[in-house]
Amino acid sequence: MAAFRLLPDAKHFTGGGKTLSEEGESGLAVRRPQRDETKPSRQLEVAGARGPEPVQTLAETVAARIREQVISGMLTPGSHLSELTLSEELQVSRNTLREVFRLLTKEGLLRYEANRGVFVSTPSMSTIIDIYRVRRFIECSAMAQAHPRHPGARNMRAAVETAHHCREARDWLGVGSADIAFHAAVVELADSPRLSSFYAQISLELRLVFGLLQDPEFLHGPFIDQNLTILTELENGRPAVATEMLEAYLLRAERFILGAYARIAER
Amino acid sequence: MAAFRLLPDAKHFTGGGKTLSEEGESGLAVRRPQRDETKPSRQLEVAGARGPEPVQTLAETVAARIREQVISGMLTPGSHLSELTLSEELQVSRNTLREVFRLLTKEGLLRYEANRGVFVSTPSMSTIIDIYRVRRFIECSAMAQAHPRHPGARNMRAAVETAHHCREARDWLGVGSADIAFHAAVVELADSPRLSSFYAQISLELRLVFGLLQDPEFLHGPFIDQNLTILTELENGRPAVATEMLEAYLLRAERFILGAYARIAER
DNA sequence: TGCAGCTTGATTGTTCAACACTATAGACAT
DNA sequence: ATGTCTATAGTGTTGAACAATCAAGCTGCA
């Protein structure tokens, strides 16, 4: 799964570059239909089979694609997303693209500037602080009231395992995803769809931060073992201990990220 | 650059308690201002606006308007919002309206159904349960860690006072707003912009529920005094007591709302 | 030189009219 | 009544237009 199709180069989006990708082949791009000749079905479906959401509108598909571009670091924070250029590259109309921008702006990944367009939002120091405040707030509360045999715990375990696999494979992006999945599972313990979806949004912003920082091994490496310990405490019926460890984890992670951020910011 | 400017046809957007439909345009059928004659500046700004966001795009303005229609109960849950009809009534193009729909869908006020359009989302029993779960989760945590002299406390007091004024004036919609403002101020105690904006969204959904229920006096009346008590406890340096009372308040309110909901649902 | 004002592209904001696709309501046959 | 078929209305998406705005280059002139 997760076969990311990525644009050749992020520089295309920074306004300056001129090399447009021709990219005539598959992916999920629809070919521009010529009115009089062949008319390919424009209503498209997404490859991924599972999911109770069989239809997805073009705007949502494109949104998902740009989202991936952003969190994979291919679209760097601060870069300008030109409506014209992007609509040509992604083979969608400007109108559709604008709908996409609305979606992603609400998600916090993009930022509007009046009459100047959209930019990939650039997390600041205070962004990081706020994100971690929210994380402590939500995750710790969820953990504190958790039942050890809650289904969320199973997802936590699964996340820990994939994290280990990815570490062995030196797939640091995967490790990051698994780490986030672990903590999303923690939030699941609270049994609240709204809380979970909010947390998912926060995670997205966090990934933006991760993309900003280099050296992902150093970034995620030290933390995946702590996740395992926390999970074990929970499973052994000591949610209070697990909560305490979780809070310590989050405080440490925050300091860690802030430090890395400051280091690259002072350049 | 912060010069405020009202555009000529801003009156269209100040909706005066009437339906969405427009006052009868002189001349015949829905004619939109043609380019060469009247040219109202379409780039508009909102008057009040103490925020750092001086400019507002048409889509955002329209979104604000529909939002009000929804929470004021003028647009009832479940009703279908036709793109064509609404775009004519609001004097905006279908494309702009679709951007608006994207915005409001992300906010949870509207719901998309593939190829069938958007509907005002209808809160269910589980919606209410989830909303109150989140409220207890967030508000209680915020209260528990609050400092008595936090600026949020001032806002809490202000909300209590307007609630009383509105009650005297029999303005029950105002009472509802003040109640929500009070609890938003509670969340402010946590000092997290993201948490506050999330809570604002939850509040919106809750207002949707309120709009569904009749008898607003019965709905809000009993609760505004409890807010005052909670505030007093906080100000007197007993956040623990305040938290306890807050949780009790929320549990009671949830039962209350659920009961009212069930009563109207079985009809 | 320095700088205020004007001109000029480039880009966003918004609209329009068209067409493709889908769902639903009737008409019809069973 | 039940099921199939066809209009039809409404959504999904497009490309082209124009208006409003921003950014930068150019001018004229103290």
Coordinates of C-alpha atoms (C1' of nucleotides) in Angstrom, one line a residue:
Chain A
M1 CA 0.0 0.0 0.0
A2 CA 0.9 3.6 0.2
A3 CA 2.5 3.7 -3.2
F4 CA 3.1 7.4 -3.2
R5 CA 3.2 9.0 -6.6
L6 CA 5.1 12.1 -6.2
L7 CA 5.9 15.0 -8.5
P8 CA 9.4 15.0 -9.9
D9 CA 10.6 18.0 -8.1
A10 CA 9.4 20.4 -5.5
K11 CA 11.1 23.4 -7.1
H12 CA 8.4 23.6 -9.6
F13 CA 6.2 25.1 -7.0
T14 CA 8.4 27.8 -5.8
G15 CA 7.5 30.1 -8.6
G16 CA 10.9 30.5 -10.1
G17 CA 11.4 27.2 -11.9
K18 CA 10.3 26.9 -15.4
T19 CA 10.7 23.2 -16.1
L20 CA 7.2 21.8 -16.2
S21 CA 6.7 18.2 -15.8
E22 CA 5.1 16.6 -18.8
E23 CA 4.1 13.5 -17.0
G24 CA 1.7 11.9 -19.3
E25 CA 1.3 8.6 -17.6
S26 CA -0.9 6.9 -15.1
G27 CA -0.9 7.8 -11.4
L28 CA -4.3 9.1 -10.7
A29 CA -4.1 11.9 -13.2
V30 CA -7.0 12.2 -15.5
R31 CA -6.2 13.0 -19.0
R32 CA -7.6 16.2 -20.2
P33 CA -10.6 15.1 -22.3
Q34 CA -11.0 16.5 -25.7
R35 CA -14.6 17.3 -26.2
D36 CA -15.2 15.9 -29.7
E37 CA -13.2 12.8 -29.6
T38 CA -12.8 10.2 -26.9
K39 CA -14.5 10.9 -23.7
P40 CA -12.9 9.1 -20.8
S41 CA -15.0 8.8 -17.6
R42 CA -14.0 11.7 -15.5
Q43 CA -15.6 10.3 -12.4
L44 CA -12.7 8.5 -11.0
E45 CA -12.2 6.1 -8.2
V46 CA -9.3 5.7 -6.0
A47 CA -7.1 2.7 -6.2
G48 CA -7.2 1.7 -2.6
A49 CA -10.0 -0.9 -2.4
R50 CA -10.9 -0.9 1.2
G51 CA -13.0 1.7 2.8
P52 CA -16.7 2.4 2.9
E53 CA -16.1 5.5 0.8
P54 CA -16.3 4.2 -2.7
V55 CA -16.6 7.5 -4.5
Q56 CA -14.3 10.3 -4.0
T57 CA -14.6 13.6 -5.8
L58 CA -11.7 14.9 -7.8
A59 CA -11.1 17.7 -5.4
E60 CA -10.7 15.2 -2.5
T61 CA -8.3 13.1 -4.5
V62 CA -6.2 16.0 -5.4
A63 CA -6.3 17.2 -1.8
A64 CA -5.0 13.8 -0.7
R65 CA -2.2 14.1 -3.2
I66 CA -1.1 17.5 -2.2
R67 CA -1.3 16.5 1.4
E68 CA 1.1 13.8 0.8
Q69 CA 3.4 16.1 -1.1
V70 CA 3.5 18.3 1.9
I71 CA 4.1 15.8 4.6
S72 CA 6.7 14.0 2.6
G73 CA 8.6 17.2 2.5
M74 CA 8.4 17.5 -1.3
L75 CA 6.6 20.8 -0.9
T76 CA 8.6 22.8 1.6
P77 CA 6.9 25.2 4.0
G78 CA 6.7 28.7 2.8
S79 CA 6.6 27.9 -0.9
H80 CA 4.0 29.4 -3.0
L81 CA 1.4 27.3 -4.7
S82 CA 0.5 28.9 -8.0
E83 CA -3.0 28.2 -9.1
L84 CA -2.1 28.2 -12.8
T85 CA 1.0 26.1 -12.5
L86 CA -0.4 23.6 -10.2
S87 CA -3.6 23.2 -12.1
E88 CA -1.6 22.4 -15.2
E89 CA 0.7 20.0 -13.5
L90 CA -2.1 18.1 -11.8
Q91 CA -4.3 18.3 -14.8
V92 CA -7.3 19.9 -13.0
S93 CA -9.0 23.1 -13.5
R94 CA -8.3 26.2 -11.5
N95 CA -11.7 26.0 -9.9
T96 CA -11.3 22.5 -8.7
L97 CA -7.9 23.4 -7.4
R98 CA -9.3 26.2 -5.4
E99 CA -11.8 23.9 -3.8
V100 CA -8.8 21.8 -2.8
F101 CA -7.1 24.8 -1.3
R102 CA -10.1 25.5 0.8
L103 CA -10.0 22.0 2.1
L104 CA -6.3 22.0 3.0
T105 CA -6.4 25.5 4.4
K106 CA -9.0 24.3 6.9
E107 CA -6.7 21.4 7.7
G108 CA -4.0 23.8 8.6
L109 CA -1.6 22.6 5.9
L110 CA -1.9 25.7 3.7
R111 CA -2.3 29.3 4.5
Y112 CA -4.1 31.9 2.5
E113 CA -2.8 35.4 1.9
A114 CA -5.3 37.8 0.5
N115 CA -4.8 38.3 -3.2
R116 CA -1.4 36.6 -3.0
G117 CA -2.5 33.0 -3.0
V118 CA -1.8 30.0 -0.9
F119 CA 1.5 29.0 0.7
V120 CA 2.5 25.9 2.6
S121 CA 2.2 27.0 6.1
T122 CA 5.4 27.4 8.1
P123 CA 5.3 26.1 11.6
S124 CA 6.8 28.4 14.1
M125 CA 8.2 27.8 17.6
S126 CA 4.9 28.7 19.1
T127 CA 3.2 26.2 16.7
I128 CA 5.3 23.4 18.1
I129 CA 4.7 24.5 21.7
D130 CA 0.9 24.6 21.1
I131 CA 0.9 21.2 19.4
Y132 CA 2.7 19.6 22.3
R133 CA 0.5 21.3 24.8
V134 CA -2.5 19.9 23.0
R135 CA -0.9 16.5 22.8
R136 CA -0.2 16.3 26.5
F137 CA -3.7 17.6 27.2
I138 CA -5.4 15.0 25.1
E139 CA -3.2 12.0 25.1
C140 CA -2.7 12.0 28.9
S141 CA -6.3 12.4 29.6
A142 CA -7.2 9.6 27.3
M143 CA -4.5 7.3 28.8
A144 CA -5.5 8.1 32.3
Q145 CA -9.1 6.9 31.8
A146 CA -8.2 4.0 29.6
H147 CA -9.3 0.4 30.0
P148 CA -6.3 -2.0 29.4
R149 CA -8.2 -4.2 27.0
H150 CA -9.7 -1.4 24.9
P151 CA -9.4 -2.1 21.2
G152 CA -7.2 1.0 20.9
A153 CA -4.5 -0.9 22.7
R154 CA -4.4 -3.4 19.9
N155 CA -3.7 -0.7 17.5
M156 CA -1.0 0.7 19.7
R157 CA 0.7 -2.7 19.6
A158 CA 0.4 -2.9 15.9
A159 CA 2.0 0.5 15.6
V160 CA 4.9 -0.4 17.7
E161 CA 5.5 -3.5 15.6
T162 CA 5.5 -1.6 12.3
A163 CA 7.7 0.9 13.9
H164 CA 10.3 -1.7 14.6
H165 CA 10.0 -3.2 11.1
C166 CA 10.5 0.2 9.6
R167 CA 13.5 0.9 11.8
E168 CA 15.1 -2.3 10.6
A169 CA 14.4 -1.3 7.1
R170 CA 15.9 2.1 7.7
D171 CA 12.6 3.6 6.6
W172 CA 12.5 6.6 8.8
L173 CA 9.5 8.2 7.2
G174 CA 7.7 4.9 8.0
V175 CA 8.9 5.1 11.6
G176 CA 7.5 8.6 11.8
S177 CA 4.1 7.4 10.5
A178 CA 4.1 4.5 12.9
D179 CA 4.9 6.7 15.8
I180 CA 2.1 9.0 15.0
A181 CA -0.2 6.0 14.5
F182 CA 0.7 4.9 18.0
H183 CA -0.3 8.1 19.6
A184 CA -3.4 8.3 17.5
A185 CA -4.3 4.9 19.0
V186 CA -3.8 6.4 22.4
V187 CA -6.4 9.0 21.6
E188 CA -8.7 6.3 20.4
L189 CA -8.8 5.1 24.0
A190 CA -11.1 8.0 24.7
D191 CA -13.7 6.6 22.3
S192 CA -14.5 10.0 20.7
P193 CA -14.6 10.4 17.0
R194 CA -14.4 14.1 17.2
L195 CA -11.4 14.0 19.4
S196 CA -9.7 11.5 17.1
S197 CA -10.3 13.6 14.1
F198 CA -9.0 16.6 15.8
Y199 CA -5.9 14.7 16.8
A200 CA -5.4 13.6 13.3
Q201 CA -5.3 17.2 12.2
I202 CA -2.7 18.1 14.9
S203 CA -0.7 15.1 13.7
L204 CA -0.7 16.5 10.2
E205 CA 0.8 19.8 11.4
L206 CA 3.3 17.9 13.4
R207 CA 4.4 16.0 10.3
L208 CA 4.9 19.3 8.6
V209 CA 7.3 20.1 11.4
F210 CA 9.1 16.8 11.0
G211 CA 9.5 17.5 7.3
L212 CA 11.3 20.7 8.3
L213 CA 13.8 18.9 10.4
Q214 CA 16.6 16.8 8.9
D215 CA 18.1 13.7 10.3
P216 CA 15.0 11.6 10.8
E217 CA 16.9 8.8 12.4
F218 CA 18.0 10.9 15.3
L219 CA 14.4 12.3 15.3
H220 CA 12.5 9.2 15.8
G221 CA 15.0 6.6 16.8
P222 CA 15.1 7.1 20.5
F223 CA 11.3 7.2 21.0
I224 CA 9.9 4.0 19.6
D225 CA 11.2 1.9 22.5
Q226 CA 9.5 4.2 25.0
N227 CA 6.2 3.6 23.2
L228 CA 6.6 0.0 23.9
T229 CA 7.2 0.5 27.5
I230 CA 4.2 2.7 27.8
L231 CA 2.0 0.2 26.1
T232 CA 3.3 -2.6 28.4
E233 CA 2.4 -0.6 31.4
L234 CA -1.1 0.0 30.1
E235 CA -1.6 -3.7 29.3
N236 CA -0.5 -4.7 32.7
G237 CA -3.2 -2.6 34.2
R238 CA -1.2 0.3 35.4
P239 CA -2.7 3.2 33.4
A240 CA -1.5 5.7 36.0
V241 CA 2.1 4.7 35.4
A242 CA 1.6 4.7 31.7
T243 CA 0.1 8.2 31.8
E244 CA 3.1 9.5 33.8
M245 CA 5.5 8.0 31.3
L246 CA 3.5 9.3 28.5
E247 CA 3.7 12.8 29.8
A248 CA 7.4 12.5 30.4
Y249 CA 7.8 11.2 26.9
L250 CA 5.9 14.2 25.4
L251 CA 7.8 16.7 27.4
R252 CA 11.1 15.2 26.3
A253 CA 9.9 15.0 22.7
E254 CA 8.9 18.7 22.8
R255 CA 12.2 19.8 24.1
F256 CA 13.9 17.6 21.5
I257 CA 11.9 19.0 18.6
L258 CA 12.3 22.6 19.8
G259 CA 16.0 22.2 20.0
A260 CA 16.3 20.8 16.5
Y261 CA 14.0 23.5 15.3
A262 CA 16.1 26.3 16.9
R263 CA 19.2 24.7 15.4
I264 CA 17.9 24.9 11.8
A265 CA 16.2 28.2 12.4
E266 CA 19.3 30.1 13.3
R267 CA 20.8 29.5 10.0
Chain B
M1 CA -3.4 49.0 3.8
A2 CA -5.8 48.3 6.6
A3 CA -8.2 50.9 5.2
F4 CA -11.7 49.5 5.6
R5 CA -14.1 49.9 2.8
L6 CA -17.7 48.9 2.6
L7 CA -18.9 48.0 -0.7
P8 CA -22.2 49.2 -2.1
D9 CA -24.2 46.1 -2.1
A10 CA -23.2 45.0 1.3
K11 CA -26.8 45.2 2.3
H12 CA -27.4 41.9 0.6
F13 CA -25.4 40.2 3.3
T14 CA -26.8 41.8 6.4
G15 CA -29.8 39.5 6.2
G16 CA -32.6 41.0 8.2
G17 CA -34.4 38.1 9.7
K18 CA -36.0 37.2 6.5
T19 CA -35.4 34.2 4.4
L20 CA -32.5 33.9 2.1
S21 CA -34.4 35.2 -0.8
E22 CA -33.6 38.6 -2.1
E23 CA -35.8 41.6 -2.3
G24 CA -37.5 41.8 -5.7
E25 CA -35.0 43.1 -8.1
S26 CA -36.4 45.8 -10.4
G27 CA -36.2 44.7 -13.9
L28 CA -36.8 41.2 -15.1
A29 CA -35.5 37.9 -14.3
V30 CA -32.4 37.3 -12.2
R31 CA -30.1 39.6 -14.0
R32 CA -26.7 39.9 -12.5
P33 CA -24.9 43.3 -12.8
Q34 CA -23.4 43.4 -16.2
R35 CA -19.9 44.4 -16.5
D36 CA -20.2 47.7 -18.2
E37 CA -22.9 49.2 -16.1
T38 CA -23.1 49.2 -12.3
K39 CA -19.8 47.8 -11.0
P40 CA -19.8 47.2 -7.3
S41 CA -16.4 46.5 -6.0
R42 CA -16.7 42.8 -5.4
Q43 CA -13.7 42.6 -3.1
L44 CA -15.5 43.3 0.2
E45 CA -14.5 43.7 3.8
V46 CA -16.4 43.2 7.0
A47 CA -17.1 46.1 9.2
G48 CA -16.6 45.0 12.8
A49 CA -13.5 42.9 12.5
R50 CA -11.1 43.5 15.4
G51 CA -9.0 40.6 14.1
P52 CA -5.8 40.8 12.2
E53 CA -7.6 39.6 9.2
P54 CA -8.8 42.8 7.5
V55 CA -9.8 41.3 4.2
Q56 CA -12.3 38.6 3.7
T57 CA -13.0 36.9 0.5
L58 CA -16.5 36.6 -0.9
A59 CA -16.5 32.9 -0.1
E60 CA -15.8 33.5 3.5
T61 CA -18.4 36.2 3.8
V62 CA -21.0 33.9 2.3
A63 CA -19.9 31.1 4.6
A64 CA -20.4 33.3 7.6
R65 CA -23.9 34.1 6.3
I66 CA -24.9 30.5 5.8
R67 CA -23.4 29.7 9.1
E68 CA -25.7 32.1 10.8
Q69 CA -28.7 30.9 8.9
V70 CA -27.9 27.4 10.1
I71 CA -27.4 28.2 13.8
S72 CA -30.3 30.5 13.9
G73 CA -32.5 27.6 12.8
M74 CA -33.4 29.3 9.5
L75 CA -31.9 26.4 7.7
T76 CA -33.2 23.3 9.3
P77 CA -31.1 20.2 9.6
G78 CA -31.5 17.7 6.8
S79 CA -32.5 20.3 4.2
H80 CA -30.9 20.2 0.9
L81 CA -28.9 23.2 -0.3
S82 CA -29.2 23.4 -4.0
E83 CA -26.2 25.0 -5.7
L84 CA -28.3 26.7 -8.4
T85 CA -31.0 28.1 -6.2
L86 CA -28.6 29.3 -3.5
S87 CA -26.3 30.8 -5.9
E88 CA -29.1 32.8 -7.3
E89 CA -30.4 33.8 -4.0
L90 CA -27.1 34.9 -2.6
Q91 CA -26.0 36.4 -5.9
V92 CA -22.8 34.5 -6.1
S93 CA -21.6 32.0 -8.7
R94 CA -21.9 28.3 -8.3
N95 CA -18.1 28.0 -8.1
T96 CA -17.8 30.4 -5.3
L97 CA -20.7 28.7 -3.5
R98 CA -19.0 25.4 -3.8
E99 CA -15.9 26.8 -2.1
V100 CA -18.2 27.9 0.6
F101 CA -19.6 24.4 0.9
R102 CA -16.2 23.0 1.3
L103 CA -15.5 25.4 4.1
L104 CA -18.7 24.6 6.0
T105 CA -18.4 20.9 5.4
K106 CA -15.0 20.9 7.2
E107 CA -16.7 22.8 10.0
G108 CA -19.2 20.0 10.4
L109 CA -22.2 22.1 9.6
L110 CA -22.9 20.7 6.2
R111 CA -22.6 17.2 4.9
Y112 CA -21.7 16.1 1.4
E113 CA -23.4 13.2 -0.3
A114 CA -21.8 12.2 -3.5
N115 CA -23.6 13.4 -6.6
R116 CA -26.5 14.5 -4.4
G117 CA -25.2 17.7 -3.0
V118 CA -24.9 19.2 0.4
F119 CA -27.3 19.0 3.3
V120 CA -27.4 20.7 6.6
S121 CA -26.0 18.0 8.8
T122 CA -28.5 16.4 11.3
P123 CA -27.1 15.7 14.7
S124 CA -27.9 12.3 16.1
M125 CA -28.0 10.9 19.6
S126 CA -24.4 9.8 19.2
T127 CA -23.4 13.2 18.0
I128 CA -24.7 14.7 21.3
I129 CA -23.0 12.0 23.3
D130 CA -19.7 12.6 21.6
I131 CA -19.9 16.4 21.9
Y132 CA -20.4 16.1 25.6
R133 CA -17.7 13.6 26.0
V134 CA -15.4 16.0 24.3
R135 CA -16.6 18.9 26.4
R136 CA -16.0 17.1 29.7
F137 CA -12.7 16.0 28.4
I138 CA -11.5 19.4 27.4
E139 CA -13.3 21.8 29.8
C140 CA -12.5 19.8 32.9
S141 CA -8.9 19.4 32.1
A142 CA -8.6 23.1 31.3
M143 CA -10.4 24.1 34.5
A144 CA -8.3 21.7 36.6
Q145 CA -5.1 23.3 35.7
A146 CA -6.3 26.9 35.6
H147 CA -4.9 29.8 37.4
P148 CA -7.6 31.8 39.1
R149 CA -6.4 35.1 37.7
H150 CA -6.0 34.0 34.2
P151 CA -7.5 36.4 31.6
G152 CA -9.9 33.8 30.6
A153 CA -11.6 34.2 33.9
R154 CA -12.4 37.8 33.0
N155 CA -14.2 36.5 29.9
M156 CA -16.1 34.0 31.9
R157 CA -17.4 36.8 34.1
A158 CA -18.3 38.9 31.1
A159 CA -20.2 36.0 29.6
V160 CA -22.1 35.4 32.9
E161 CA -23.2 39.0 32.9
T162 CA -24.4 39.1 29.3
A163 CA -26.3 35.9 30.0
H164 CA -28.1 37.6 32.8
H165 CA -28.9 40.6 30.7
C166 CA -30.2 38.5 27.9
R167 CA -32.3 36.5 30.4
E168 CA -34.0 39.7 31.6
A169 CA -34.6 40.7 28.0
R170 CA -36.1 37.2 27.3
D171 CA -33.5 36.9 24.5
W172 CA -33.0 33.2 24.7
L173 CA -30.8 32.9 21.7
G174 CA -28.6 35.5 23.3
V175 CA -28.6 33.4 26.5
G176 CA -27.4 30.4 24.5
S177 CA -24.6 32.4 22.9
A178 CA -23.5 33.7 26.3
D179 CA -23.5 30.2 27.7
I180 CA -21.4 29.0 24.9
A181 CA -19.1 32.0 25.3
F182 CA -18.7 31.1 29.0
H183 CA -17.5 27.7 28.3
A184 CA -15.3 28.8 25.5
A185 CA -13.7 31.0 28.1
V186 CA -13.1 28.0 30.2
V187 CA -11.2 26.4 27.4
E188 CA -9.2 29.6 27.0
L189 CA -7.7 28.8 30.4
A190 CA -5.6 26.2 28.8
D191 CA -3.9 28.8 26.6
S192 CA -3.9 26.8 23.5
P193 CA -5.1 28.4 20.2
R194 CA -5.7 25.0 18.6
L195 CA -7.7 23.7 21.5
S196 CA -9.8 26.8 21.5
S197 CA -10.5 26.7 17.8
F198 CA -11.4 23.0 18.1
Y199 CA -13.8 23.9 20.9
A200 CA -15.4 26.6 18.8
Q201 CA -16.1 24.0 16.2
I202 CA -17.7 21.7 18.7
S203 CA -19.8 24.6 19.9
L204 CA -21.1 25.2 16.4
E205 CA -22.3 21.7 16.2
L206 CA -23.9 22.0 19.6
R207 CA -25.8 25.1 18.4
L208 CA -27.1 23.0 15.6
V209 CA -28.5 20.7 18.2
F210 CA -30.0 23.6 20.2
G211 CA -31.7 24.9 17.0
L212 CA -33.3 21.5 16.8
L213 CA -34.8 21.7 20.2
Q214 CA -37.7 24.0 21.0
D215 CA -38.4 25.7 24.3
P216 CA -35.1 27.6 24.7
E217 CA -36.1 29.1 28.0
F218 CA -36.3 25.7 29.5
L219 CA -33.2 24.8 27.7
H220 CA -30.8 27.5 29.0
G221 CA -32.6 28.9 31.9
P222 CA -31.5 26.6 34.7
F223 CA -27.9 26.6 33.7
I224 CA -26.7 30.2 33.8
D225 CA -26.7 30.4 37.6
Q226 CA -24.5 27.3 37.8
N227 CA -22.0 29.0 35.6
L228 CA -21.7 31.8 38.1
T229 CA -21.1 29.4 40.9
I230 CA -18.4 27.7 39.0
L231 CA -16.7 30.9 38.2
T232 CA -16.9 32.0 41.9
E233 CA -15.2 28.8 43.0
L234 CA -12.4 29.4 40.5
E235 CA -11.9 33.0 41.5
N236 CA -11.7 32.0 45.1
G237 CA -8.8 29.7 44.3
R238 CA -10.6 26.4 44.5
P239 CA -10.1 25.1 40.9
A240 CA -10.6 21.5 42.1
V241 CA -14.1 22.3 43.4
A242 CA -14.9 24.3 40.3
T243 CA -13.8 21.3 38.1
E244 CA -16.0 19.0 40.0
M245 CA -19.0 21.3 39.6
L246 CA -18.2 21.7 36.0
E247 CA -18.2 18.0 35.4
A248 CA -21.5 17.7 37.2
Y249 CA -22.9 20.5 35.2
L250 CA -21.9 18.9 31.9
L251 CA -23.3 15.5 32.9
R252 CA -26.6 17.1 33.8
A253 CA -26.7 19.2 30.7
E254 CA -26.0 16.1 28.6
R255 CA -28.8 14.1 30.1
F256 CA -31.0 17.1 29.7
I257 CA -30.3 17.6 26.1
L258 CA -30.5 13.9 25.3
G259 CA -33.9 13.8 27.0
A260 CA -35.2 16.8 25.0
Y261 CA -33.8 15.2 21.8
A262 CA -35.5 11.9 22.4
R263 CA -38.7 13.7 23.1
I264 CA -38.8 15.4 19.8
A265 CA -37.3 12.4 17.9
E266 CA -40.1 10.1 18.8
R267 CA -42.6 12.2 17.0
Chain C
dT1 C1' 21.6 59.9 -5.6
dG2 C1' 17.3 59.2 -3.7
dC3 C1' 12.5 58.8 -4.1
dA4 C1' 7.5 59.7 -5.2
dG5 C1' 4.4 58.4 -8.6
dC6 C1' 2.9 56.0 -12.9
dT7 C1' 2.9 51.9 -16.0
dT8 C1' 3.0 47.2 -16.7
dG9 C1' 2.8 42.1 -16.0
dA10 C1' 1.6 38.4 -13.4
dT11 C1' -1.6 36.4 -10.2
dT12 C1' -5.7 36.0 -7.6
dG13 C1' -10.9 36.6 -7.1
dT14 C1' -15.1 35.8 -9.4
dT15 C1' -18.3 34.7 -12.9
dC16 C1' -20.3 32.3 -16.9
dA17 C1' -21.7 28.8 -20.0
dA18 C1' -21.0 24.5 -21.3
dC19 C1' -20.7 19.5 -20.9
dA20 C1' -20.2 14.8 -18.4
dC21 C1' -22.1 12.0 -15.0
dT22 C1' -25.5 10.5 -11.5
dA23 C1' -29.7 9.8 -9.0
dT24 C1' -34.6 10.1 -8.8
dA25 C1' -39.3 10.4 -10.3
dG26 C1' -42.6 8.9 -13.4
dA27 C1' -44.2 6.2 -17.5
dC28 C1' -44.7 1.9 -19.0
dA29 C1' -44.9 -3.1 -19.2
dT30 C1' -45.5 -7.1 -16.4
Chain D
dA1 C1' -47.9 -4.1 -6.7
dT2 C1' -43.2 -4.9 -8.9
dG3 C1' -39.6 -4.1 -12.0
dT4 C1' -37.4 -1.9 -16.0
dC5 C1' -36.7 2.2 -18.8
dT6 C1' -36.3 6.9 -19.9
dA7 C1' -36.6 12.1 -18.9
dT8 C1' -34.9 15.4 -16.1
dA9 C1' -33.0 18.0 -12.7
dG10 C1' -28.9 18.5 -10.1
dT11 C1' -24.0 17.8 -9.2
dG12 C1' -18.9 17.4 -10.9
dT13 C1' -15.6 19.6 -13.7
dT14 C1' -13.9 22.4 -17.2
dG15 C1' -11.9 26.5 -19.9
dA16 C1' -12.2 31.0 -20.8
dA17 C1' -13.2 35.5 -19.6
dC18 C1' -12.8 39.8 -16.9
dA19 C1' -12.0 42.6 -12.5
dA20 C1' -9.1 43.6 -8.6
dT21 C1' -4.8 43.5 -6.7
dC22 C1' 0.2 43.0 -5.9
dA23 C1' 5.1 43.5 -7.2
dA24 C1' 8.4 45.3 -9.7
dG25 C1' 10.4 48.3 -13.2
dC26 C1' 10.5 52.8 -15.0
dT27 C1' 10.1 57.7 -15.2
dG28 C1' 10.7 62.4 -13.9
dC29 C1' 12.6 65.4 -10.8
dA30 C1' 14.4 67.7 -6.6

